[in-house]
Amino acid sequence: YLVRCKPGQSGDGFESSFTVVGEGGTAAPDAEREITLAAIEFDYEGLDTSGIAAGDTIRFVMTNSGQQPHEFEVLDPDGDPVGEIAAINPARSGGATMTFTTPGVYTYQCILRDPETGEPHTDLGMIGSFDVAVG
């Protein structure tokens, strides 16, 4: 496995590999639905989060159609991370499966920084919210 620091948070980021041994844990749940979206400076296009309910497991698949790296991070109503699609370079795609355990207002964002201005992408518009209904 490989763990990485997000570039733009502090320095140029870092990465470190590690090996998992032993019996392992439980398998991740299968997604009930897949949501596709495109990241383009400084917006997420095609993102349809309607109809998500507490208990749902959703697979997000993002294509970076922009000119710089983007990510897609989801925070629960308390501001704790649910999951993320890590930084993706232009013309690449990636995905993440997330389970929404509680109802409420969730936030999505890209906190990478614009190399020209140094501003976080959230300040340039790559932030939003959606409701997760009672399951």
Short mmCIF file of C-alpha atoms in Angstrom, two decimals:
data_model
loop_
_atom_site.label_atom_id
_atom_site.label_comp_id
_atom_site.label_asym_id
_atom_site.label_seq_id
_atom_site.Cartn_x
_atom_site.Cartn_y
_atom_site.Cartn_z
CA TYR A 1 0.00 0.00 0.00
CA LEU A 2 0.99 3.61 -0.46
CA VAL A 3 0.07 6.52 1.81
CA ARG A 4 0.45 10.09 0.61
CA CYS A 5 0.25 13.60 1.98
CA LYS A 6 -1.87 15.89 -0.18
CA PRO A 7 0.34 18.19 -2.26
CA GLY A 8 -0.39 21.80 -1.51
CA GLN A 9 -1.08 21.37 2.19
CA SER A 10 2.52 21.75 3.28
CA GLY A 11 5.55 21.43 1.03
CA ASP A 12 5.40 19.22 -2.03
CA GLY A 13 3.79 16.29 -0.24
CA PHE A 14 5.34 12.96 0.60
CA GLU A 15 4.59 9.30 0.18
CA SER A 16 5.52 6.16 2.02
CA SER A 17 4.76 2.53 1.30
CA PHE A 18 3.82 -0.17 3.80
CA THR A 19 2.90 -3.86 3.77
CA VAL A 20 -0.15 -5.35 5.46
CA VAL A 21 0.22 -8.80 7.01
CA GLY A 22 -2.14 -11.12 8.85
CA GLU A 23 -5.71 -12.20 8.37
CA GLY A 24 -7.10 -8.86 7.26
CA GLY A 25 -10.35 -7.13 8.11
CA THR A 26 -13.77 -7.10 6.56
CA ALA A 27 -14.41 -6.40 2.91
CA ALA A 28 -15.73 -2.99 1.97
CA PRO A 29 -19.47 -2.98 1.22
CA ASP A 30 -20.61 -3.01 -2.39
CA ALA A 31 -21.91 0.31 -3.69
CA GLU A 32 -25.64 0.59 -4.34
CA ARG A 33 -25.06 3.40 -6.83
CA GLU A 34 -22.28 5.03 -8.85
CA ILE A 35 -22.06 8.80 -9.25
CA THR A 36 -19.82 10.18 -11.99
CA LEU A 37 -18.54 13.75 -12.08
CA ALA A 38 -15.96 15.90 -13.83
CA ALA A 39 -13.57 18.34 -12.12
CA ILE A 40 -12.92 21.47 -14.12
CA GLU A 41 -11.40 24.72 -12.82
CA PHE A 42 -13.04 25.46 -10.41
CA ASP A 43 -16.20 23.38 -10.42
CA TYR A 44 -17.58 19.85 -10.26
CA GLU A 45 -19.82 19.14 -13.26
CA GLY A 46 -22.44 16.40 -13.43
CA LEU A 47 -22.44 15.78 -9.67
CA ASP A 48 -25.90 14.42 -8.75
CA THR A 49 -26.08 13.67 -5.03
CA SER A 50 -29.87 13.56 -4.89
CA GLY A 51 -31.50 10.59 -3.23
CA ILE A 52 -28.65 9.57 -0.91
CA ALA A 53 -29.95 8.18 2.39
CA ALA A 54 -28.23 7.19 5.64
CA GLY A 55 -26.82 3.70 5.23
CA ASP A 56 -26.20 4.07 1.48
CA THR A 57 -22.83 3.14 0.01
CA ILE A 58 -21.97 5.23 -3.05
CA ARG A 59 -19.11 4.86 -5.54
CA PHE A 60 -17.89 8.28 -6.78
CA VAL A 61 -15.91 8.31 -10.03
CA MET A 62 -14.26 11.57 -11.04
CA THR A 63 -12.56 12.55 -14.30
CA ASN A 64 -10.24 15.53 -14.16
CA SER A 65 -11.14 17.60 -17.21
CA GLY A 66 -9.26 20.62 -15.91
CA GLN A 67 -5.75 21.98 -16.37
CA GLN A 68 -4.42 21.20 -12.87
CA PRO A 69 -4.80 18.47 -10.23
CA HIS A 70 -8.13 18.17 -8.40
CA GLU A 71 -9.55 16.01 -5.63
CA PHE A 72 -13.00 15.23 -4.24
CA GLU A 73 -13.23 15.02 -0.46
CA VAL A 74 -16.48 14.43 1.48
CA LEU A 75 -16.98 15.52 5.10
CA ASP A 76 -19.82 14.38 7.37
CA PRO A 77 -22.14 16.79 9.24
CA ASP A 78 -19.54 17.10 12.04
CA GLY A 79 -16.77 17.99 9.55
CA ASP A 80 -15.06 14.60 9.81
CA PRO A 81 -13.80 12.97 6.58
CA VAL A 82 -15.99 10.26 5.04
CA GLY A 83 -13.65 9.56 2.13
CA GLU A 84 -11.96 11.12 -0.84
CA ILE A 85 -10.76 10.73 -4.35
CA ALA A 86 -7.14 11.78 -3.90
CA ALA A 87 -5.49 14.35 -6.15
CA ILE A 88 -5.84 13.40 -9.81
CA ASN A 89 -3.81 14.93 -12.61
CA PRO A 90 -5.49 16.37 -15.72
CA ALA A 91 -6.98 13.84 -18.17
CA ARG A 92 -7.00 11.11 -15.49
CA SER A 93 -9.80 9.45 -13.50
CA GLY A 94 -10.14 7.98 -10.04
CA GLY A 95 -12.77 6.80 -7.63
CA ALA A 96 -13.70 6.14 -4.03
CA THR A 97 -16.50 4.24 -2.31
CA MET A 98 -18.13 5.93 0.68
CA THR A 99 -20.80 4.86 3.15
CA PHE A 100 -23.06 7.56 4.60
CA THR A 101 -23.87 6.44 8.15
CA THR A 102 -25.92 9.36 9.46
CA PRO A 103 -28.43 11.78 7.97
CA GLY A 104 -27.54 15.45 7.68
CA VAL A 105 -25.71 17.98 5.54
CA TYR A 106 -22.44 16.71 4.04
CA THR A 107 -19.76 18.88 2.43
CA TYR A 108 -17.66 18.11 -0.65
CA GLN A 109 -14.54 20.03 -1.56
CA CYS A 110 -11.18 20.27 -3.27
CA ILE A 111 -8.58 21.77 -0.92
CA LEU A 112 -5.66 21.73 -3.35
CA ARG A 113 -4.15 25.12 -4.16
CA ASP A 114 -4.12 27.02 -7.44
CA PRO A 115 -0.43 27.26 -8.47
CA GLU A 116 -0.93 30.76 -9.94
CA THR A 117 -2.68 32.42 -6.99
CA GLY A 118 -1.89 30.06 -4.09
CA GLU A 119 -5.57 30.08 -3.16
CA PRO A 120 -7.29 26.85 -2.09
CA HIS A 121 -9.69 25.53 -4.72
CA THR A 122 -12.45 25.79 -2.09
CA ASP A 123 -12.03 29.58 -2.13
CA LEU A 124 -12.33 29.50 -5.93
CA GLY A 125 -15.65 27.61 -5.90
CA MET A 126 -14.83 23.90 -5.53
CA ILE A 127 -17.00 23.39 -2.45
CA GLY A 128 -20.62 22.49 -1.92
CA SER A 129 -23.02 20.51 0.21
CA PHE A 130 -25.75 17.92 -0.07
CA ASP A 131 -28.36 16.34 2.16
CA VAL A 132 -28.32 12.72 3.27
CA ALA A 133 -31.85 11.70 4.21
CA VAL A 134 -32.97 9.43 7.02
CA GLY A 135 -32.54 5.83 5.81
#
